[in-house]
Each structure stands twice: as C-alpha cells, then as structure tokens.
XYZ file of C-alpha atoms in Angstrom:
571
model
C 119.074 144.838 69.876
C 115.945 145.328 68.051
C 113.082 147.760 68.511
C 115.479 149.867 70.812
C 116.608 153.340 71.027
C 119.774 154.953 73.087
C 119.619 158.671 73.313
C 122.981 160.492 74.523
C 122.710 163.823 76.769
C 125.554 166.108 76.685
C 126.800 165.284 79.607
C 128.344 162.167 79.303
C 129.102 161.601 75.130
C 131.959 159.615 75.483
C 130.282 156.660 77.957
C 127.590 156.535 75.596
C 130.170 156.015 72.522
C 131.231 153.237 74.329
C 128.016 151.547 75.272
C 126.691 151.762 72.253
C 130.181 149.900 70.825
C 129.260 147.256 73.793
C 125.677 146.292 71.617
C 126.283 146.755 68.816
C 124.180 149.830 68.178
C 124.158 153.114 67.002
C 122.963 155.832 69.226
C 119.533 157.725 67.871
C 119.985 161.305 66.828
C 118.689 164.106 68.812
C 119.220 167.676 68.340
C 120.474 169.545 72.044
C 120.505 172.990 72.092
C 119.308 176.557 73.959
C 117.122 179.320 72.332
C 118.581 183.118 72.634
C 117.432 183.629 76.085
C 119.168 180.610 77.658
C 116.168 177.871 77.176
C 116.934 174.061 76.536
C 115.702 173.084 73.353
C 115.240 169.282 72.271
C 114.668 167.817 68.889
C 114.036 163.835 68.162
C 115.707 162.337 64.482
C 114.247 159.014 65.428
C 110.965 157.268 65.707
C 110.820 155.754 69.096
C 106.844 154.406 68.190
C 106.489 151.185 70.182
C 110.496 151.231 70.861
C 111.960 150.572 74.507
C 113.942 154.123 74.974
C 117.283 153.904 77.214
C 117.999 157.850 77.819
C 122.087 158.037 79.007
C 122.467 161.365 80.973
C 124.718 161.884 84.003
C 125.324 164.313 86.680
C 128.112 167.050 85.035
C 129.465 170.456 85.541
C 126.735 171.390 84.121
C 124.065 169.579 85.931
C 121.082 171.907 86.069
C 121.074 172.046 82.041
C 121.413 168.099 82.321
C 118.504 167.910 83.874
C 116.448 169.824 82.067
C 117.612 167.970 79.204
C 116.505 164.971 80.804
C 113.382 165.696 81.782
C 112.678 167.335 77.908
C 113.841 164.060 76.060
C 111.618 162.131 78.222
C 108.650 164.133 77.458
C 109.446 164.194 73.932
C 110.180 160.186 73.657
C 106.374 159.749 75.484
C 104.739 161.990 72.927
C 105.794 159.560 70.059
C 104.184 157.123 71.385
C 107.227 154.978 73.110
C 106.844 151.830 74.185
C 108.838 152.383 77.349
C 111.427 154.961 78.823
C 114.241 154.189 80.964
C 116.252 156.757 82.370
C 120.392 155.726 82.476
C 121.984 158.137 85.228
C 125.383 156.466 86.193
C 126.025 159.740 88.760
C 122.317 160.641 89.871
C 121.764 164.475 90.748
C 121.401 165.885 93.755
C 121.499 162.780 95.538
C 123.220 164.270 98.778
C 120.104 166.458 99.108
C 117.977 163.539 100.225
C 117.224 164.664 103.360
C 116.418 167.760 105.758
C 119.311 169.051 107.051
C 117.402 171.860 108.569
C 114.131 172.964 108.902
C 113.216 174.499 106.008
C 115.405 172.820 103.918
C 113.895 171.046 100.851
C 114.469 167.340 100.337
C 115.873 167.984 96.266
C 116.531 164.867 95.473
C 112.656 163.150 96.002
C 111.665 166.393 93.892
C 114.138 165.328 90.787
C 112.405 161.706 91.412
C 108.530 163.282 91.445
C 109.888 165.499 88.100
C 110.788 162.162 86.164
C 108.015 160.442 86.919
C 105.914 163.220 85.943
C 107.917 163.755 82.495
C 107.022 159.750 82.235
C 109.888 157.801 83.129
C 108.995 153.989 83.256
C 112.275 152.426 84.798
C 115.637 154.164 86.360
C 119.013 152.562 86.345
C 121.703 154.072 88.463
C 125.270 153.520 89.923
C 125.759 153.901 94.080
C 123.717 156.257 95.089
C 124.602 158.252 98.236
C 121.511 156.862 100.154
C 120.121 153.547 98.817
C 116.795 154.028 100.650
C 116.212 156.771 97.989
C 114.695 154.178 96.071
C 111.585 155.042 98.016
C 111.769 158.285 96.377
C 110.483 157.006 92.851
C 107.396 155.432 91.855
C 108.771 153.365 88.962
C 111.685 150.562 89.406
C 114.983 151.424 90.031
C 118.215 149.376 89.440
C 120.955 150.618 91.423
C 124.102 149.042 90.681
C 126.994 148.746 92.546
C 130.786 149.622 91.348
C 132.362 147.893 94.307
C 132.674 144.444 91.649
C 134.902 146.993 89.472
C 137.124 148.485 92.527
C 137.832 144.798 93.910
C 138.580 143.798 90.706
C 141.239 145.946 90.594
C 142.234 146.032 93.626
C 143.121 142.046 93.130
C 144.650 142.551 90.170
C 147.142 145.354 90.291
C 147.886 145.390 94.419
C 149.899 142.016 94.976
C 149.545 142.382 99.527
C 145.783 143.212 98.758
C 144.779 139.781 101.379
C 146.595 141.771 103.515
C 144.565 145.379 103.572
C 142.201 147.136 105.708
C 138.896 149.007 104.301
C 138.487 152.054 106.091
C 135.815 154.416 106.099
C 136.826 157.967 106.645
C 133.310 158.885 108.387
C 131.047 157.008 110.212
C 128.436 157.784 107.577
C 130.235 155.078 105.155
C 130.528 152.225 107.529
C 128.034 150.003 105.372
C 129.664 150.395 102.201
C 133.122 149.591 103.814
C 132.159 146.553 105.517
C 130.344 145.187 102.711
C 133.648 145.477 100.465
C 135.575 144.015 103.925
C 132.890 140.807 103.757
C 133.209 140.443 99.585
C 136.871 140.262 100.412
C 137.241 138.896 103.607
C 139.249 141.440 104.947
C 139.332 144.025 107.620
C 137.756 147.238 108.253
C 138.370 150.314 110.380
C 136.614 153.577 110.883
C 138.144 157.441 110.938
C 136.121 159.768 112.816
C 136.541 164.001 113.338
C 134.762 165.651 115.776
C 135.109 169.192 117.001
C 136.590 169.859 120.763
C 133.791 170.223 123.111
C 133.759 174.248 124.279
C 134.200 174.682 127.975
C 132.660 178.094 128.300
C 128.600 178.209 127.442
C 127.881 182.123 127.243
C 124.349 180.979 127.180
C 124.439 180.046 130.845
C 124.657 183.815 132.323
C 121.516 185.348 133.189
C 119.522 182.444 132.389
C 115.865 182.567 133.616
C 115.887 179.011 134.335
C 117.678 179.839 137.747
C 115.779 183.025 137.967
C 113.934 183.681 141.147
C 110.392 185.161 141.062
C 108.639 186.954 144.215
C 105.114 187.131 145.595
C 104.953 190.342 143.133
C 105.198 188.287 139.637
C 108.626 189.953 139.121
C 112.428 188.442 140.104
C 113.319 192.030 141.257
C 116.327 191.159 143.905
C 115.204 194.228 146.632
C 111.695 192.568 146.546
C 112.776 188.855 147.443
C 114.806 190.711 149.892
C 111.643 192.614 151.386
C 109.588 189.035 150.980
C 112.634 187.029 152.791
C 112.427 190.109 155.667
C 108.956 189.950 155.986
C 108.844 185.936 156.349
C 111.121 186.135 158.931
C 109.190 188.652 160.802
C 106.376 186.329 160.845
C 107.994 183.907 161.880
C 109.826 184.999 164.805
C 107.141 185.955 167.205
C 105.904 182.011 166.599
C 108.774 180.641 168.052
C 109.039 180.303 171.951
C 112.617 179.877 172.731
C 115.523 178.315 170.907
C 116.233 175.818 173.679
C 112.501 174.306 173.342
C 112.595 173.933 169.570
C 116.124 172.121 169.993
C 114.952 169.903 172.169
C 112.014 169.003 169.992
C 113.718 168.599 167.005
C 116.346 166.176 168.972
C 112.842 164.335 169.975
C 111.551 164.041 166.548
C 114.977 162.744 164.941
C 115.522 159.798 167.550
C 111.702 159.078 166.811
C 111.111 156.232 164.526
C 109.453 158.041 160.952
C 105.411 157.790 161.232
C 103.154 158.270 158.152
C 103.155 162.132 158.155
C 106.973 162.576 158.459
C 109.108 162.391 155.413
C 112.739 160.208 155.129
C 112.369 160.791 158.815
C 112.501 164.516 158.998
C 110.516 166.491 161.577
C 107.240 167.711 160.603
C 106.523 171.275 160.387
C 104.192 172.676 162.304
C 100.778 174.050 161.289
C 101.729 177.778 162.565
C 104.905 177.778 160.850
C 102.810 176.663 157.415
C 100.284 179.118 157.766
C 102.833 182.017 158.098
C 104.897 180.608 154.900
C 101.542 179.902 153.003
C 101.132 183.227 150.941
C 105.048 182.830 149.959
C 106.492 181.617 146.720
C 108.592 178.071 146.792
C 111.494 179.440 146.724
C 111.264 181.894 149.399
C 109.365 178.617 151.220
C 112.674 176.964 150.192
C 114.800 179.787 152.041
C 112.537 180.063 155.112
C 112.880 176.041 155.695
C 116.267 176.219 155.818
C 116.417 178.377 158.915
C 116.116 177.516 162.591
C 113.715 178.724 164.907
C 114.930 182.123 165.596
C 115.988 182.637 161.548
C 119.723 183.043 162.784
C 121.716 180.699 161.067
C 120.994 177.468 158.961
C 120.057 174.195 160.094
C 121.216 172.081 157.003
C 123.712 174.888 155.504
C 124.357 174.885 152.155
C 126.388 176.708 149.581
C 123.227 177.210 147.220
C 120.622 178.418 149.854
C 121.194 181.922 149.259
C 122.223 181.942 145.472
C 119.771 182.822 142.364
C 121.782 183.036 139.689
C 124.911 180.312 138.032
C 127.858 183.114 138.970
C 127.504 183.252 142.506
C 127.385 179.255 143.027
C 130.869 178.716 144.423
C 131.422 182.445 145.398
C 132.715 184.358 149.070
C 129.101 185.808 149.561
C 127.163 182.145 149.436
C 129.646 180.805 151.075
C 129.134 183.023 154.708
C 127.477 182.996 157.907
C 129.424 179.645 159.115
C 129.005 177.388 155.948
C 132.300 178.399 154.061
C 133.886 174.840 154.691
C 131.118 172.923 153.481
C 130.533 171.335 150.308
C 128.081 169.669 148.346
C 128.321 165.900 146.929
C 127.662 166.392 143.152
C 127.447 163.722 140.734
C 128.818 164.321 137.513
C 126.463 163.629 135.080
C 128.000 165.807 131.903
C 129.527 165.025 128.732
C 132.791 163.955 129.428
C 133.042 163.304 133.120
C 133.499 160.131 134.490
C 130.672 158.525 135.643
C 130.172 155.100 138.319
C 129.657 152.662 136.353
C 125.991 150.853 136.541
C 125.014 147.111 136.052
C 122.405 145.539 134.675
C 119.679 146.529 137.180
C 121.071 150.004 137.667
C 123.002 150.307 140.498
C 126.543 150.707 141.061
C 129.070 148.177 140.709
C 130.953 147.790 144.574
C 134.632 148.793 143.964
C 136.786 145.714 143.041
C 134.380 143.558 140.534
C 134.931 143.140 137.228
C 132.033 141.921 134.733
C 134.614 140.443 132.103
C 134.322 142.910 129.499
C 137.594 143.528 127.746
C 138.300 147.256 127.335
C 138.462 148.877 123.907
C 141.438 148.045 121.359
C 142.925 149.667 118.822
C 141.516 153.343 118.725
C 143.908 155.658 118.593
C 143.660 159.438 118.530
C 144.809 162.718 116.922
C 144.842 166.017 116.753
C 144.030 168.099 113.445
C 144.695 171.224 113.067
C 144.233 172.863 109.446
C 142.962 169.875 108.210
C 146.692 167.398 108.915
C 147.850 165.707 111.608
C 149.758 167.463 114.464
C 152.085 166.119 117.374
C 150.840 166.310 120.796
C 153.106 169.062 121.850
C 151.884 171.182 119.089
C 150.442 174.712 119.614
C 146.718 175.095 120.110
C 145.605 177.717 117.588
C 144.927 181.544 118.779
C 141.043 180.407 118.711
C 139.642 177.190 119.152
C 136.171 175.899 119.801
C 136.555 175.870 122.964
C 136.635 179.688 123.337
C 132.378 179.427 122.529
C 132.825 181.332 119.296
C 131.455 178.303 117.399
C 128.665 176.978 119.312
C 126.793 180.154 120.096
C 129.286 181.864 122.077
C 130.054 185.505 122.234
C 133.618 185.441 122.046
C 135.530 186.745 118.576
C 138.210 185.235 116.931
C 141.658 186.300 118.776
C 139.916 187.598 122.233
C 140.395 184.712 124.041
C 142.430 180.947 124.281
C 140.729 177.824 125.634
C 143.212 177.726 128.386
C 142.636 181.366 129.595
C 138.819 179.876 130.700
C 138.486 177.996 133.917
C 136.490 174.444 133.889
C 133.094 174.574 135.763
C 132.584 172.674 138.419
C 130.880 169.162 138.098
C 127.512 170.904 139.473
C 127.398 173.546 137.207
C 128.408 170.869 134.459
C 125.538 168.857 135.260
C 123.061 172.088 134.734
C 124.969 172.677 131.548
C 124.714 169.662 130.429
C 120.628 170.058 130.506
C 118.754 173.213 130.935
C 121.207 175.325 129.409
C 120.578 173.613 126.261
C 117.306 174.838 125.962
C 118.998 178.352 125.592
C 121.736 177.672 122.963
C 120.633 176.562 118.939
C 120.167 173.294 118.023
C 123.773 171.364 117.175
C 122.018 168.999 114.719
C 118.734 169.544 112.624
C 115.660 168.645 113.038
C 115.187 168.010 117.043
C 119.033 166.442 117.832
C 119.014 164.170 114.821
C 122.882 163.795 113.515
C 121.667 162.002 110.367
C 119.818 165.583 109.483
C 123.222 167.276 109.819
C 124.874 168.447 106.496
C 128.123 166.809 107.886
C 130.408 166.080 104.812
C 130.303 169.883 104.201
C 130.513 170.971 107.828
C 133.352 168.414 108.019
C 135.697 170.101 105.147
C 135.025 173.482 106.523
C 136.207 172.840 109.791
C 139.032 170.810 108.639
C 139.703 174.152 106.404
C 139.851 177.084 109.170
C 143.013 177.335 110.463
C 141.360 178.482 114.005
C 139.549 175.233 114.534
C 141.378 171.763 116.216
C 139.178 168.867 115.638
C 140.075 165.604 116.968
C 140.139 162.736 115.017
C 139.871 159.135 116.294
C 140.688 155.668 114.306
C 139.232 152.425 115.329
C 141.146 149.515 114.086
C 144.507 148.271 113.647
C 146.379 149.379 110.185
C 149.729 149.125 111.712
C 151.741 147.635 109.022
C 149.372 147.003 106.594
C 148.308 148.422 103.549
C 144.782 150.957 103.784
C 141.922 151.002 101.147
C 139.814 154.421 102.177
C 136.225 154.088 100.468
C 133.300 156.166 100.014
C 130.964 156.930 97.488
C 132.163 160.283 96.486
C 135.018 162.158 96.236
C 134.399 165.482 96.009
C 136.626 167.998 98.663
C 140.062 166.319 99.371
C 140.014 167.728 103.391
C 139.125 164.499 105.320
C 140.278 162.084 102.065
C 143.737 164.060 103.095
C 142.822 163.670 107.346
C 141.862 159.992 107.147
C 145.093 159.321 104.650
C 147.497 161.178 107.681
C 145.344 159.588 110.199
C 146.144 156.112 109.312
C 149.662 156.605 108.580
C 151.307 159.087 111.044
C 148.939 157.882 113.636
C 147.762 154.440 112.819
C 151.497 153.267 110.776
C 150.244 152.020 107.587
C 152.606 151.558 105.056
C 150.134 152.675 101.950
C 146.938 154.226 101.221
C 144.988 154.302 98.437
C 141.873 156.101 97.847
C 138.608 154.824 96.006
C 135.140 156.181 95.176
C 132.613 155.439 92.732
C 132.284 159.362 91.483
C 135.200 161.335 91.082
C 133.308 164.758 91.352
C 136.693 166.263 91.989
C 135.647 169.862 92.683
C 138.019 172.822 92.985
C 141.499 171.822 93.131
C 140.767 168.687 95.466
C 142.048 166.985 92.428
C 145.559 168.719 92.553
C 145.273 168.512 96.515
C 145.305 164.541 96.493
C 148.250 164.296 94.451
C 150.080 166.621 96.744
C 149.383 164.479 99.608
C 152.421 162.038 99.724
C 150.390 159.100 102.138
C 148.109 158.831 98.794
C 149.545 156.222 96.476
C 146.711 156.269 93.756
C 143.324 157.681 93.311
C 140.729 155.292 91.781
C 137.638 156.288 90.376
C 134.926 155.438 87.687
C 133.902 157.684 84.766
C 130.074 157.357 86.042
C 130.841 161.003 86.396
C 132.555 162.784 83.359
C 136.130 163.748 84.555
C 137.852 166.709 81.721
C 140.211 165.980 80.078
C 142.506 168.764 81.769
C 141.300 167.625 85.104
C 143.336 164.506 84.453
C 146.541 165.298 83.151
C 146.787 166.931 86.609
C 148.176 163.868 88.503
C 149.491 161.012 87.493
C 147.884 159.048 90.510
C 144.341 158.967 89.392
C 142.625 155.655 87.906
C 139.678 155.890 86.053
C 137.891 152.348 85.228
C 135.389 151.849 82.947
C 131.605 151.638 83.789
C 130.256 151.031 80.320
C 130.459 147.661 80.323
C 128.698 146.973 83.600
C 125.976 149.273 81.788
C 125.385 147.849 79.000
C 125.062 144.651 79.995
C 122.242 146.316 82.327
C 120.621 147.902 79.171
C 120.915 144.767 77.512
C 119.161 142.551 80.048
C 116.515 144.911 80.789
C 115.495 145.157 77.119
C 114.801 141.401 77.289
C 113.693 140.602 80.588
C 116.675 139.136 82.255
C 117.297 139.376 86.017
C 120.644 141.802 86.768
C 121.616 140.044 90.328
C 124.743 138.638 88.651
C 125.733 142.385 87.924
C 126.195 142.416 92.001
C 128.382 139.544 92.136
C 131.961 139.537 92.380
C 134.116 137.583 89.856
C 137.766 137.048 89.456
C-alpha cells in the first residue's frame, strides 16, 4: 500500500510480523526504549509527512508502559506532519474500567479515550470490547470488530455435533454476546448464574432508631414514656363516668351506620378525651387509643401496642394482660417469601384460576462451595453468608453457623426488607445499580473463600448435548471452572468447551483450566499476546489468528472501503 506507515509497539511484535506479511509491507522503524530513571523514550526512522499512520499496540503484561508508548508515537507521528493516525489496539486497555463501580471510583477507560484524542489520534480500530457503548467514549471513529466470525469458524470446522450445541453464558452480564453467536448459528443458548445465599440475621436491625420511641421531652428515655403513659392515664380517668355507660355507647356507635365524621365506621372520639391527649406525642396518642374507658385493659389488643423496639415483638412481656393468644395477620412482603399472586389490575387471583401461563422449564440449581459443584447432602461450611459476616454483620468467621440463627417472623421480614436497609451499606454502587457492581471480580473471590456457598442456577436445557461457554475475556478460571461443573454435573452435558476473544490468562488460571476435566479445549485469539511459556502449559488451549481479520481492516481503511463484510460470517 502506498503512502502508508505501520508502526509496531512492544507489546504485540509478532501480530505485527504477520500483518505486515498480510500487505505486503514492511513495518517503519522506531526506536522504543526508557531513560535511566524509568521514562519511555520514542524515536521515529521514518517520514510519516502526508502518510496515513496505522500504530499496532495491544494491551500486555506490561500495559501501563504500552500505553505510554502509545500515546508518545502518536504525538511524535502528528509532529511530522502525518496525514492521518490510526490507532490498532486488538485488546484495548482498561476496558473493564468503563464504569463507576463505586462512588469515587474513576471511569479509566473514557480517560485512556480523552488521552488519545488529545495525543491526536484520528481513527481507532479495535477487537470486542468489554462494553460496546464505549464507543461514546472517543471523539474520533472507532471500528470495533468482532472475533465471533473466527470462533464459529472453528467451531464448524473442527467440532463435527456442533448443529447440535448450546451457547452458554456463564454470567448474566454476557447474555448479548451469547445469543448473538446462538442467532449466527441457529442454535441454542442458556445462561449460568451465582449468587450469594441471602443472610438471615441483619445485625443492623437491633437498636434501630427507626422503631425508636420519642417522649413529650425530645428524648426516647424508657422511664419518661413511662411517666408520660402514667400521666395520660391520669387525665384520662377522672373523664370517664362509668364503664357500663361508655360500653353501651360504643355498642351504639358500632351498630350505627358510618356518618361523615366517623372513620371505616369506628366511633368518634370525643372532644374531652382529645383535649386531654392533645399535648402528647403520636405514639403515646397511639397507646392511649388503644385503651378503654377506665385504661384497664385493651379494646383492640395487640401484640405490638406496648413494644418499642424489634426484640420484644413476639416476646412473654408484649404478649400479657389477656392478649397472649392473639396474633396479627402479616403479609409477607420480603425477599423470598411467597407472595398472593396479583392480576392485571392488582388484586388477588380467587384460589382455583389459572391465567395459562406455563411455569418455568429447565432451570436447575446448585450449590458451590469453593468454587465446584457440591451434592445436596453436602456440609455447609463453618461460616456462610448467612451468619451476617458478609453483608455488614458483626459476626466473625467460626462464631456462628447459619442454622444456629432462628428465621424472623414474616413481620419482622417485611421491616427488614425496608427500613432496615437504610441502616446497612449499599449492596451495589451507585444508589442499588447492579450494572455499577465490580461483579466479575466479586464473583471469583467468592467462588475462592472456602467459607462462602453461593448458589448457582442454569437456565436451559444442555442435557445431552455438547456446551460452548462464551465471553469476552478470560482472565480468572473460578466461574469458567463453576459454569463448566454447572452444566455437566448439574445440567448433563456431555462436553464443554471454552471460548473468549482475549486470553488474558492471569495467575495460574491457565494451569487451572487444564486441570478441570469437564473442559475439553480452550480457544482463544492472540489479540492479546499469550508467552510462550504460558502455552506449553496445556495442551488444551487454541489460539487462532487475528491478523488476517486486521489487515484486511488496515487495508480497507487506507482506501476508503466499508468493513461490514468483516462482521459477516462465512463458511
């Protein structure tokens, strides 16, 4: 190609070899180096004066120096006067920092994207990036291409039962790019989910000053509501005639039809008993309601009208003076419970109808426990979730079991379930956003601590069949390893085979997946540079070869060709 010039980072030599054997072109010298004190130094052999400049770099081990590199040889190819600059990052950096995950997190990847264009990028080509809407990020065009053309194309030609697989995503953050390979393919598609057990014990709930009482002092000292509650009464009692002549009026007023100043057809109170309860706080109003005329027992008992605080809902001392065998109807309105069910107008469906909807199919569930499967029957471990240590209990690891705590009751279950979450932090970022979450790294360190049983769930049926897992990156092998387990042990696939665009491959997840014996092969690209040594540690991994889908984008770029075809799937 004529009046271009490709420029190789040291990140990625070998790719750039090879794309530059693709066109037919020799790659432009550049000297790469660092000064004494550790600073990237860059030196262009070529004149790039009126020349369109394709700059190769990719994410490596080394990425910080990569991008320094980067953002140097852009610089320098703008000061000699180039006619364009377009940055080549098959693996872009930092791309799973493109969003808050908490609130004063920084949003790295839209910063590397303001850095380029201020270095003078002109055009960015890229392969699967985590989060296509990070196109927004840039203010020049971006091309970001797609490997799944690559992984089908392999996929047809070295699995013969491929028509016969199912795509599955092992979170629920990948369910796009499986079910557009399931549509290119026509095939079908399932989902692997891990969640943590839900904890049954919510420290946060004791003492909370949501159920806090407060008296006619501005303080929720217990021996003053006491002395308020005494003094109410004493008020009251002179008021009253006789206990015969308020039964009888009360009788009178509930076989009265309801006028305008009564209320769901309770009796009015009357203007004496107002003005003696008027200088009172509502809850001592509350209290003093609840009484009959001469204050000695309830009229409407109930469990709750002498209780303040969560712990003594349900206890001997609320439940006295003559109300011990009554109970409250509570409607279960937390996480978990059962709940009536509701049609369209939002009432309850009567007892016996059925609005034609077929129940759920093929989900079936799991328990993990150290990141693998478990049977049913297996030991919980010394500590779980449940125990609150994890979701801002007070508990420590070993003092208690989930099975030494007691459920709460449905009523206490509903509070939970609302105002004692204004007491307890935040489980996702950002105001109860899950996107905001970091979850793939929250995800592999639970599936890592031995104390912690997560439940996974699969959605579709694999029985049978061969699985294709698919993401974008593989990075830690703890839910590649769940999902594989998951959809064999659980689901009864016959094979699995993992694929990603980047094989990032970091720590011994590399050495982990070929331990794993549900894993038949690992397939990756060489968008990101995989060593050498890395390799010869399994004989299950698959690299295939992005510098052809490249170069052909290098090559159509230079001379104004569209690059939809690079999308397209071909045989």
């Amino acid at each position: 190609m004529r009046q271009t010039c490709i420029f190789s980072g040291s990140s990625h030599p070998a790719l750039v070899e090879a794309i530059c054997g693709r066109l037919g072109q020799k790659r432009a010298d550049v000297t790469l180096g660092t000064f004494s004190n550790g600073e990237t130094r860059v030196e262009v052999q070529t004149s790039v004066r009126d020349q369109d400049v394709f700059i190769v770099q990719s994410g490596s081990s080394q990425i910080n120096d990569n991008i320094m590199e980067l953002l140097i040889m852009i610089q320098a190819c703008r000061g000699g006067s180039s006619k364009s600059i377009t940055a080549v990052m098959p693996y872009f950096p930092y791309s799973r920092q493109s969003k808050k995950k908490t609130h004063r997190g920084a949003i790295t990847a839209r910063m590397l994207a303001n850095l380029m264009y201020v270095a003078g990028v002109n055009h960015v080509i890229t392969i699967d990036l985590h989060a296509s809407q990070m196109q927004g990020f840039f203010k020049c065009p971006v091309d970001n291409l797609m490997a799944e053309p690559l992984l089908s194309k392999w996929l047809r030609m070295n699995i013969p039962d491929w028509p016969e697989a199912v795509v599955v995503s092992k979170n629920p953050g990948g369910t796009k790019r499986v079910t557009s390979m399931a549509d290119a393919l026509k095939l079908s598609f399932g989902i692997v989910t891990t969640d943590r057990r839900r904890a049954t014990g919510m420290g946060s709930m004791q003492g909370s000053a949501i159920f806090e009482s407060m008296g006619t002092d501005g303080t929720n000292d217990p021996s003053a509501l006491e002395g308020d509650a005494e003094d109410a009464e004493g008020r009251i009692r002179p008021m009253t005639s006789s206990r015969e002549h308020n039964f009888a009026h009360q009788q009178r007023q509930q076989h009265a039809p309801p006028s305008n100043g009564d209320m769901d057809g309770q009796p009015r109170r009357t203007s004496m008993h107002r003005a003696a309860t008027a200088g009172f706080s509502p809850i001592v109003r509350t209290r003093l309601n609840t009484l009959n005329g001469n204050g000695d027992a309830p009229a409407s008992p109930s469990p709750l009208s002498r209780s303040t605080r969560p712990e003594s809902v349900g206890t001997a001392s609320s439940m006295s003076d003559g109300v011990a065998n009554l109970s409250l109807l509570r409607t279960q309105t937390a996480p978990g419970n059962e709940q009536p069910p509701h049609d369209s107008d939002g009432y309850e469906e009567a007892e016996g109808e059925d609005d034609g909807d077929e129940p759920a199919r093929d989900v079936i569930t799991g328990r993990l426990i150290h990141g693998h499967i478990v049977e049913d029957d297996f030991p919980s471990p010394s500590l779980s979730v449940r125990s609150g240590s994890i979701q801002g209990g007070v508990g420590q690891r070993g003092s208690r079991s989930s099975e030494d705590e007691p459920l709460p009751e449905p009523m206490m279950q509903s509070f939970m379930s609302t105002t004692s979450s204004r007491m307890q932090a935040p489980q996702h970022g950002l105001g109860g956003t899950g996107d905001a979450t970091a979850s793939d790294e929250e995800e592999e360190e639970a599936l890592k601590d031995p104390y912690i049983e997560s439940t996974v769930t699969l959605v579709g049926n694999v029985k049978d069949r061969l699985v294709l897992i698919v993401d974008d990156i593989i990075d830690k092998a703890g839910s590649w390893i769940a999902a594989a387990e998951t959809v064999i042990k659980r689901g009864g696939a016959t094979k699995v085979y993992c694929m990603a665009t980047h094989g990032l491959f970091g720590g011994d997840s590399l050495r982990e997946l070929d331990m794993c014996e549900e894993i038949e092969a690992i397939v990756v690209t060489d968008a990101f540079p995989i060593p050498e040594e890395k390799r010869r540690q399994t004989k299950k991994l698959v690299v295939l070869d992005v510098s052809g889908l490249l170069a052909e984008a290098i090559r159509r770029n230079h001379h104004g060709e569209s690059i939809s075809q690079l999308y397209q799937h071909f045989d």
